[in-house]
């Protein structure tokens, strides 16, 4: 049952993300997040907060 609930939440978040709604994903993130995206470019680096993730997502969707 737990697996089914988690799967539903994850799929909903990815659907929203695909539509450009990253705020839905941010609502479910821990304030203690550590997110690393490798590469020597503007999206590369490590983020340690929800506001930093918000900026990263905005850059991701700007392209």
JSON list of C-alpha atoms in Angstrom, two decimals:
[
{"chain": "A", "resi": 1, "resn": "UNK", "atom": "CA", "xyz": [0.00, 0.00, 0.00]},
{"chain": "A", "resi": 2, "resn": "UNK", "atom": "CA", "xyz": [2.79, 2.46, 0.94]},
{"chain": "A", "resi": 3, "resn": "UNK", "atom": "CA", "xyz": [4.61, 1.73, -2.33]},
{"chain": "A", "resi": 4, "resn": "UNK", "atom": "CA", "xyz": [1.47, 2.50, -4.32]},
{"chain": "A", "resi": 5, "resn": "UNK", "atom": "CA", "xyz": [0.94, 5.84, -2.54]},
{"chain": "A", "resi": 6, "resn": "UNK", "atom": "CA", "xyz": [4.55, 6.91, -3.03]},
{"chain": "A", "resi": 7, "resn": "UNK", "atom": "CA", "xyz": [4.45, 5.88, -6.69]},
{"chain": "A", "resi": 8, "resn": "UNK", "atom": "CA", "xyz": [1.29, 7.95, -7.24]},
{"chain": "A", "resi": 9, "resn": "UNK", "atom": "CA", "xyz": [2.87, 11.03, -5.63]},
{"chain": "A", "resi": 10, "resn": "UNK", "atom": "CA", "xyz": [6.08, 10.67, -7.63]},
{"chain": "A", "resi": 11, "resn": "UNK", "atom": "CA", "xyz": [4.22, 10.23, -10.93]},
{"chain": "A", "resi": 12, "resn": "UNK", "atom": "CA", "xyz": [2.01, 13.25, -10.20]},
{"chain": "A", "resi": 13, "resn": "UNK", "atom": "CA", "xyz": [5.06, 15.38, -9.42]},
{"chain": "A", "resi": 14, "resn": "UNK", "atom": "CA", "xyz": [6.83, 14.36, -12.63]},
{"chain": "A", "resi": 15, "resn": "UNK", "atom": "CA", "xyz": [3.69, 15.10, -14.64]},
{"chain": "A", "resi": 16, "resn": "UNK", "atom": "CA", "xyz": [3.49, 18.58, -13.10]},
{"chain": "A", "resi": 17, "resn": "UNK", "atom": "CA", "xyz": [7.22, 19.10, -13.56]},
{"chain": "A", "resi": 18, "resn": "UNK", "atom": "CA", "xyz": [6.87, 18.21, -17.24]},
{"chain": "A", "resi": 19, "resn": "UNK", "atom": "CA", "xyz": [4.30, 21.00, -17.50]},
{"chain": "A", "resi": 20, "resn": "UNK", "atom": "CA", "xyz": [6.71, 23.48, -15.94]},
{"chain": "A", "resi": 21, "resn": "UNK", "atom": "CA", "xyz": [5.15, 23.41, -12.46]},
{"chain": "A", "resi": 22, "resn": "UNK", "atom": "CA", "xyz": [8.22, 22.90, -10.29]},
{"chain": "A", "resi": 23, "resn": "UNK", "atom": "CA", "xyz": [6.62, 24.60, -7.27]},
{"chain": "A", "resi": 24, "resn": "UNK", "atom": "CA", "xyz": [4.70, 21.36, -6.64]},
{"chain": "A", "resi": 25, "resn": "UNK", "atom": "CA", "xyz": [7.98, 19.49, -6.36]},
{"chain": "A", "resi": 26, "resn": "UNK", "atom": "CA", "xyz": [9.45, 22.14, -4.08]},
{"chain": "A", "resi": 27, "resn": "UNK", "atom": "CA", "xyz": [6.53, 21.74, -1.65]},
{"chain": "A", "resi": 28, "resn": "UNK", "atom": "CA", "xyz": [7.50, 18.12, -1.06]},
{"chain": "A", "resi": 29, "resn": "UNK", "atom": "CA", "xyz": [11.24, 18.70, -0.62]},
{"chain": "A", "resi": 30, "resn": "UNK", "atom": "CA", "xyz": [13.05, 18.66, 2.68]},
{"chain": "A", "resi": 31, "resn": "UNK", "atom": "CA", "xyz": [14.60, 21.97, 3.76]},
{"chain": "A", "resi": 32, "resn": "UNK", "atom": "CA", "xyz": [17.76, 19.90, 4.30]},
{"chain": "A", "resi": 33, "resn": "UNK", "atom": "CA", "xyz": [18.01, 19.05, 0.59]},
{"chain": "A", "resi": 34, "resn": "UNK", "atom": "CA", "xyz": [21.35, 18.49, -1.09]},
{"chain": "A", "resi": 35, "resn": "UNK", "atom": "CA", "xyz": [20.99, 18.44, -4.88]},
{"chain": "A", "resi": 36, "resn": "UNK", "atom": "CA", "xyz": [23.99, 17.97, -7.17]},
{"chain": "A", "resi": 37, "resn": "UNK", "atom": "CA", "xyz": [23.91, 18.25, -10.95]},
{"chain": "A", "resi": 38, "resn": "UNK", "atom": "CA", "xyz": [27.24, 17.49, -12.55]},
{"chain": "A", "resi": 39, "resn": "UNK", "atom": "CA", "xyz": [28.87, 19.50, -15.30]},
{"chain": "A", "resi": 40, "resn": "UNK", "atom": "CA", "xyz": [30.80, 22.67, -15.95]},
{"chain": "A", "resi": 41, "resn": "UNK", "atom": "CA", "xyz": [27.84, 24.78, -17.07]},
{"chain": "A", "resi": 42, "resn": "UNK", "atom": "CA", "xyz": [25.16, 27.02, -15.55]},
{"chain": "A", "resi": 43, "resn": "UNK", "atom": "CA", "xyz": [23.09, 24.09, -14.26]},
{"chain": "A", "resi": 44, "resn": "UNK", "atom": "CA", "xyz": [26.09, 22.32, -12.75]},
{"chain": "A", "resi": 45, "resn": "UNK", "atom": "CA", "xyz": [26.82, 22.50, -9.04]},
{"chain": "A", "resi": 46, "resn": "UNK", "atom": "CA", "xyz": [25.28, 21.71, -5.68]},
{"chain": "A", "resi": 47, "resn": "UNK", "atom": "CA", "xyz": [22.30, 23.34, -4.00]},
{"chain": "A", "resi": 48, "resn": "UNK", "atom": "CA", "xyz": [21.55, 23.20, -0.28]},
{"chain": "A", "resi": 49, "resn": "UNK", "atom": "CA", "xyz": [18.18, 24.91, 0.13]},
{"chain": "A", "resi": 50, "resn": "UNK", "atom": "CA", "xyz": [14.67, 25.23, -1.28]},
{"chain": "A", "resi": 51, "resn": "UNK", "atom": "CA", "xyz": [15.32, 28.79, -2.56]},
{"chain": "A", "resi": 52, "resn": "UNK", "atom": "CA", "xyz": [18.45, 27.55, -4.36]},
{"chain": "A", "resi": 53, "resn": "UNK", "atom": "CA", "xyz": [16.42, 24.74, -5.93]},
{"chain": "A", "resi": 54, "resn": "UNK", "atom": "CA", "xyz": [13.78, 27.26, -7.04]},
{"chain": "A", "resi": 55, "resn": "UNK", "atom": "CA", "xyz": [16.48, 29.25, -8.85]},
{"chain": "A", "resi": 56, "resn": "UNK", "atom": "CA", "xyz": [17.92, 26.07, -10.38]},
{"chain": "A", "resi": 57, "resn": "UNK", "atom": "CA", "xyz": [14.49, 24.98, -11.67]},
{"chain": "A", "resi": 58, "resn": "UNK", "atom": "CA", "xyz": [13.89, 28.46, -13.11]},
{"chain": "A", "resi": 59, "resn": "UNK", "atom": "CA", "xyz": [17.20, 28.22, -14.97]},
{"chain": "A", "resi": 60, "resn": "UNK", "atom": "CA", "xyz": [16.39, 24.68, -16.11]},
{"chain": "A", "resi": 61, "resn": "UNK", "atom": "CA", "xyz": [13.14, 25.83, -17.71]},
{"chain": "A", "resi": 62, "resn": "UNK", "atom": "CA", "xyz": [14.71, 28.95, -19.24]},
{"chain": "A", "resi": 63, "resn": "UNK", "atom": "CA", "xyz": [17.12, 26.67, -21.07]}
]
